[in-house]
């Protein structure tokens, strides 16, 4: 019951080696052009700029240029609003997953996230329709993400996590989950709740 995060990950890795995971299960929804595998299946764009980091500090303008160039090469546009409109538009609610676990140095940077938000805004997504989130509430606010986000952008974290593995949210969203086809030691694999990783409510209902 007092399993550490490392124990959780080791158990997961061992289980993955022994079983074949079924496809992700979710609630039924109308298909769209953005459904998997997306508009640009398997396409990866690499962008480099040595001026992006100077003396260990991120540089806003070079990063802005990199993101615009990447969007341009991916979409065949100039990388501006038309590029972002291929993926989002007015009325959409967009979640941005940030990473606080490597703080203070290896975390999502304000310069990158702000430029993504600016791109979304250019496509007609309002600040209140953007939710910046992470699974770990303490680390999220400890990293100060909420302090530098543009005004109106929302933040969120899952309300609860299980004691045995913090990466699995304890939420009651029965139609949005990944069936892991395995459990932690001591749990019944026939118990669906014990082996399913449920999506947090702010992802499924906002």
mmCIF file of C-alpha atoms in Angstrom:
data_model
loop_
_atom_site.group_PDB
_atom_site.id
_atom_site.type_symbol
_atom_site.label_atom_id
_atom_site.label_comp_id
_atom_site.label_asym_id
_atom_site.label_seq_id
_atom_site.Cartn_x
_atom_site.Cartn_y
_atom_site.Cartn_z
ATOM 1 C CA UNK A 1 0.000 0.000 0.000
ATOM 2 C CA UNK A 2 2.959 2.316 0.551
ATOM 3 C CA UNK A 3 4.412 1.716 -2.908
ATOM 4 C CA UNK A 4 6.815 4.351 -4.176
ATOM 5 C CA UNK A 5 6.653 5.960 -7.594
ATOM 6 C CA UNK A 6 9.662 3.902 -8.674
ATOM 7 C CA UNK A 7 7.877 0.713 -7.588
ATOM 8 C CA UNK A 8 4.825 1.735 -9.601
ATOM 9 C CA UNK A 9 6.884 2.295 -12.728
ATOM 10 C CA UNK A 10 8.844 -0.957 -12.312
ATOM 11 C CA UNK A 11 5.617 -2.904 -11.916
ATOM 12 C CA UNK A 12 4.120 -1.227 -14.967
ATOM 13 C CA UNK A 13 7.190 -2.040 -17.066
ATOM 14 C CA UNK A 14 7.105 -5.666 -15.976
ATOM 15 C CA UNK A 15 3.432 -5.922 -16.852
ATOM 16 C CA UNK A 16 3.913 -4.353 -20.272
ATOM 17 C CA UNK A 17 6.531 -6.960 -21.085
ATOM 18 C CA UNK A 18 4.069 -9.739 -20.329
ATOM 19 C CA UNK A 19 0.854 -8.555 -21.951
ATOM 20 C CA UNK A 20 -0.416 -6.878 -25.093
ATOM 21 C CA UNK A 21 -2.342 -3.751 -24.262
ATOM 22 C CA UNK A 22 -5.794 -3.322 -25.838
ATOM 23 C CA UNK A 23 -6.760 -0.168 -27.640
ATOM 24 C CA UNK A 24 -7.722 2.926 -25.682
ATOM 25 C CA UNK A 25 -11.389 3.095 -24.781
ATOM 26 C CA UNK A 26 -13.346 6.314 -24.757
ATOM 27 C CA UNK A 27 -16.876 7.591 -25.113
ATOM 28 C CA UNK A 28 -18.392 7.694 -28.591
ATOM 29 C CA UNK A 29 -17.929 10.952 -30.454
ATOM 30 C CA UNK A 30 -18.416 12.212 -33.968
ATOM 31 C CA UNK A 31 -15.329 11.726 -36.128
ATOM 32 C CA UNK A 32 -13.427 14.797 -37.307
ATOM 33 C CA UNK A 33 -10.387 15.692 -39.382
ATOM 34 C CA UNK A 34 -8.432 15.983 -36.141
ATOM 35 C CA UNK A 35 -9.154 12.448 -34.978
ATOM 36 C CA UNK A 36 -6.163 10.116 -34.767
ATOM 37 C CA UNK A 37 -3.880 9.916 -36.681
ATOM 38 C CA UNK A 38 -4.447 13.619 -37.387
ATOM 39 C CA UNK A 39 -3.791 15.848 -40.370
ATOM 40 C CA UNK A 40 -0.095 15.074 -40.817
ATOM 41 C CA UNK A 41 0.336 11.427 -39.985
ATOM 42 C CA UNK A 42 3.873 10.523 -38.956
ATOM 43 C CA UNK A 43 5.343 13.882 -39.951
ATOM 44 C CA UNK A 44 8.001 15.379 -37.684
ATOM 45 C CA UNK A 45 9.488 18.859 -38.070
ATOM 46 C CA UNK A 46 12.871 19.686 -36.499
ATOM 47 C CA UNK A 47 13.820 23.318 -35.908
ATOM 48 C CA UNK A 48 17.138 24.531 -34.508
ATOM 49 C CA UNK A 49 18.357 27.949 -33.421
ATOM 50 C CA UNK A 50 21.534 28.343 -31.352
ATOM 51 C CA UNK A 51 20.299 31.744 -30.160
ATOM 52 C CA UNK A 52 17.327 30.200 -28.349
ATOM 53 C CA UNK A 53 19.326 29.762 -25.134
ATOM 54 C CA UNK A 54 22.009 32.248 -24.086
ATOM 55 C CA UNK A 55 23.922 31.797 -20.820
ATOM 56 C CA UNK A 56 21.317 29.294 -19.676
ATOM 57 C CA UNK A 57 18.411 31.680 -20.318
ATOM 58 C CA UNK A 58 15.617 31.132 -22.842
ATOM 59 C CA UNK A 59 15.325 33.897 -25.440
ATOM 60 C CA UNK A 60 11.784 34.837 -26.372
ATOM 61 C CA UNK A 61 12.264 36.119 -29.933
ATOM 62 C CA UNK A 62 14.350 33.198 -31.253
ATOM 63 C CA UNK A 63 11.859 30.792 -29.671
ATOM 64 C CA UNK A 64 8.976 32.660 -31.314
ATOM 65 C CA UNK A 65 10.737 32.358 -34.666
ATOM 66 C CA UNK A 66 11.360 28.634 -34.142
ATOM 67 C CA UNK A 67 7.736 27.864 -33.342
ATOM 68 C CA UNK A 68 6.535 29.891 -36.329
ATOM 69 C CA UNK A 69 9.018 28.155 -38.625
ATOM 70 C CA UNK A 70 7.972 24.739 -37.337
ATOM 71 C CA UNK A 71 4.296 25.492 -37.862
ATOM 72 C CA UNK A 72 5.063 26.822 -41.353
ATOM 73 C CA UNK A 73 6.977 23.715 -42.427
ATOM 74 C CA UNK A 74 4.328 21.423 -40.968
ATOM 75 C CA UNK A 75 1.294 23.104 -42.514
ATOM 76 C CA UNK A 76 2.641 24.686 -45.713
ATOM 77 C CA UNK A 77 1.591 28.174 -44.564
ATOM 78 C CA UNK A 78 3.575 31.169 -43.301
ATOM 79 C CA UNK A 79 3.321 29.747 -39.779
ATOM 80 C CA UNK A 80 0.942 32.426 -38.527
ATOM 81 C CA UNK A 81 -2.755 32.319 -37.749
ATOM 82 C CA UNK A 82 -3.603 30.214 -40.806
ATOM 83 C CA UNK A 83 -1.365 27.438 -39.497
ATOM 84 C CA UNK A 84 -3.029 27.390 -36.080
ATOM 85 C CA UNK A 85 -6.509 27.518 -37.646
ATOM 86 C CA UNK A 86 -5.897 24.101 -39.168
ATOM 87 C CA UNK A 87 -6.102 22.663 -35.656
ATOM 88 C CA UNK A 88 -8.259 25.008 -33.568
ATOM 89 C CA UNK A 89 -10.813 27.757 -33.924
ATOM 90 C CA UNK A 90 -13.293 29.951 -32.048
ATOM 91 C CA UNK A 91 -15.254 28.007 -29.450
ATOM 92 C CA UNK A 92 -12.644 25.283 -28.989
ATOM 93 C CA UNK A 93 -11.334 24.545 -25.506
ATOM 94 C CA UNK A 94 -7.622 23.724 -25.594
ATOM 95 C CA UNK A 95 -5.579 22.025 -22.888
ATOM 96 C CA UNK A 96 -1.825 22.630 -22.649
ATOM 97 C CA UNK A 97 0.076 19.980 -20.670
ATOM 98 C CA UNK A 98 3.113 21.457 -18.932
ATOM 99 C CA UNK A 99 5.930 19.642 -17.154
ATOM 100 C CA UNK A 100 6.971 20.792 -13.652
ATOM 101 C CA UNK A 101 8.766 17.660 -12.456
ATOM 102 C CA UNK A 102 12.271 18.742 -13.500
ATOM 103 C CA UNK A 103 12.200 22.085 -11.745
ATOM 104 C CA UNK A 104 13.980 24.371 -11.289
ATOM 105 C CA UNK A 105 15.861 23.855 -14.568
ATOM 106 C CA UNK A 106 14.145 21.218 -16.740
ATOM 107 C CA UNK A 107 10.546 22.382 -16.909
ATOM 108 C CA UNK A 108 8.195 23.915 -19.458
ATOM 109 C CA UNK A 109 9.399 27.457 -20.151
ATOM 110 C CA UNK A 110 7.237 30.602 -20.082
ATOM 111 C CA UNK A 111 8.617 31.637 -23.475
ATOM 112 C CA UNK A 112 7.428 28.462 -25.203
ATOM 113 C CA UNK A 113 4.031 28.248 -23.507
ATOM 114 C CA UNK A 114 3.251 31.917 -24.065
ATOM 115 C CA UNK A 115 4.029 31.596 -27.766
ATOM 116 C CA UNK A 116 1.721 28.570 -28.025
ATOM 117 C CA UNK A 117 -1.009 30.565 -26.307
ATOM 118 C CA UNK A 118 -0.417 33.468 -28.699
ATOM 119 C CA UNK A 119 -0.811 31.076 -31.625
ATOM 120 C CA UNK A 120 -4.074 29.762 -30.227
ATOM 121 C CA UNK A 121 -5.325 33.307 -29.692
ATOM 122 C CA UNK A 122 -4.489 34.173 -33.306
ATOM 123 C CA UNK A 123 -6.759 31.325 -34.414
ATOM 124 C CA UNK A 124 -9.664 32.686 -32.377
ATOM 125 C CA UNK A 125 -9.296 30.687 -29.155
ATOM 126 C CA UNK A 126 -10.029 32.974 -26.210
ATOM 127 C CA UNK A 127 -7.803 32.943 -23.100
ATOM 128 C CA UNK A 128 -10.661 31.599 -20.963
ATOM 129 C CA UNK A 129 -10.915 28.621 -23.359
ATOM 130 C CA UNK A 130 -7.289 27.620 -22.678
ATOM 131 C CA UNK A 131 -6.504 25.364 -19.712
ATOM 132 C CA UNK A 132 -2.882 24.838 -18.638
ATOM 133 C CA UNK A 133 -2.562 21.739 -16.497
ATOM 134 C CA UNK A 134 -0.468 18.998 -14.948
ATOM 135 C CA UNK A 135 -1.224 15.919 -12.859
ATOM 136 C CA UNK A 136 0.812 17.015 -9.829
ATOM 137 C CA UNK A 137 -0.833 19.985 -8.135
ATOM 138 C CA UNK A 138 1.957 20.732 -5.651
ATOM 139 C CA UNK A 139 4.654 20.708 -8.322
ATOM 140 C CA UNK A 140 2.501 22.709 -10.743
ATOM 141 C CA UNK A 141 2.018 25.626 -8.364
ATOM 142 C CA UNK A 142 5.503 25.206 -6.900
ATOM 143 C CA UNK A 143 6.940 25.855 -10.368
ATOM 144 C CA UNK A 144 4.945 29.102 -10.541
ATOM 145 C CA UNK A 145 3.121 28.363 -13.791
ATOM 146 C CA UNK A 146 0.054 30.226 -12.577
ATOM 147 C CA UNK A 147 2.067 33.418 -12.019
ATOM 148 C CA UNK A 148 3.233 34.056 -15.584
ATOM 149 C CA UNK A 149 0.319 32.868 -17.688
ATOM 150 C CA UNK A 150 -1.550 35.562 -19.644
ATOM 151 C CA UNK A 151 -4.620 37.000 -17.935
ATOM 152 C CA UNK A 152 -7.732 34.870 -18.353
ATOM 153 C CA UNK A 153 -5.967 31.568 -19.083
ATOM 154 C CA UNK A 154 -7.205 28.878 -16.701
ATOM 155 C CA UNK A 155 -5.151 26.376 -14.717
ATOM 156 C CA UNK A 156 -6.197 22.976 -13.429
ATOM 157 C CA UNK A 157 -4.963 19.772 -11.782
ATOM 158 C CA UNK A 158 -6.796 16.505 -10.989
ATOM 159 C CA UNK A 159 -8.580 16.680 -7.628
ATOM 160 C CA UNK A 160 -7.310 13.378 -6.235
ATOM 161 C CA UNK A 161 -4.831 10.607 -6.867
ATOM 162 C CA UNK A 162 -4.590 7.126 -5.435
ATOM 163 C CA UNK A 163 -2.213 6.427 -2.598
ATOM 164 C CA UNK A 164 -0.569 3.497 -4.332
ATOM 165 C CA UNK A 165 0.289 5.223 -7.652
ATOM 166 C CA UNK A 166 0.010 8.965 -8.038
ATOM 167 C CA UNK A 167 0.028 8.734 -11.844
ATOM 168 C CA UNK A 168 -3.454 7.196 -11.784
ATOM 169 C CA UNK A 169 -6.205 9.723 -11.060
ATOM 170 C CA UNK A 170 -9.059 8.621 -8.862
ATOM 171 C CA UNK A 171 -11.972 10.084 -10.741
ATOM 172 C CA UNK A 172 -15.348 8.791 -11.761
ATOM 173 C CA UNK A 173 -15.431 9.330 -15.525
ATOM 174 C CA UNK A 174 -16.548 5.862 -16.642
ATOM 175 C CA UNK A 175 -16.273 6.425 -20.400
ATOM 176 C CA UNK A 176 -12.789 7.961 -20.606
ATOM 177 C CA UNK A 177 -9.961 5.639 -19.646
ATOM 178 C CA UNK A 178 -7.009 3.500 -20.683
ATOM 179 C CA UNK A 179 -7.389 -0.195 -19.843
ATOM 180 C CA UNK A 180 -3.910 -1.196 -18.687
ATOM 181 C CA UNK A 181 -4.681 -4.952 -18.589
ATOM 182 C CA UNK A 182 -2.539 -5.190 -15.442
ATOM 183 C CA UNK A 183 -2.627 -4.130 -11.801
ATOM 184 C CA UNK A 184 -0.264 -3.465 -8.962
ATOM 185 C CA UNK A 185 0.700 -6.502 -6.807
ATOM 186 C CA UNK A 186 -2.085 -7.502 -4.461
ATOM 187 C CA UNK A 187 -4.911 -6.149 -6.622
ATOM 188 C CA UNK A 188 -7.433 -8.220 -8.547
ATOM 189 C CA UNK A 189 -6.940 -7.925 -12.325
ATOM 190 C CA UNK A 190 -10.613 -8.695 -12.716
ATOM 191 C CA UNK A 191 -11.455 -5.450 -10.932
ATOM 192 C CA UNK A 192 -11.850 -2.968 -13.795
ATOM 193 C CA UNK A 193 -11.327 0.069 -11.569
ATOM 194 C CA UNK A 194 -8.003 -1.331 -10.343
ATOM 195 C CA UNK A 195 -6.545 -1.648 -13.840
ATOM 196 C CA UNK A 196 -8.013 1.381 -15.596
ATOM 197 C CA UNK A 197 -6.318 4.760 -15.779
ATOM 198 C CA UNK A 198 -9.123 7.316 -15.939
ATOM 199 C CA UNK A 199 -8.862 10.710 -17.579
ATOM 200 C CA UNK A 200 -9.187 13.657 -15.239
ATOM 201 C CA UNK A 201 -12.534 15.419 -15.301
ATOM 202 C CA UNK A 202 -11.144 18.755 -16.466
ATOM 203 C CA UNK A 203 -9.987 17.022 -19.667
ATOM 204 C CA UNK A 204 -13.285 15.272 -20.404
ATOM 205 C CA UNK A 205 -15.799 17.966 -19.494
ATOM 206 C CA UNK A 206 -14.266 21.388 -20.230
#
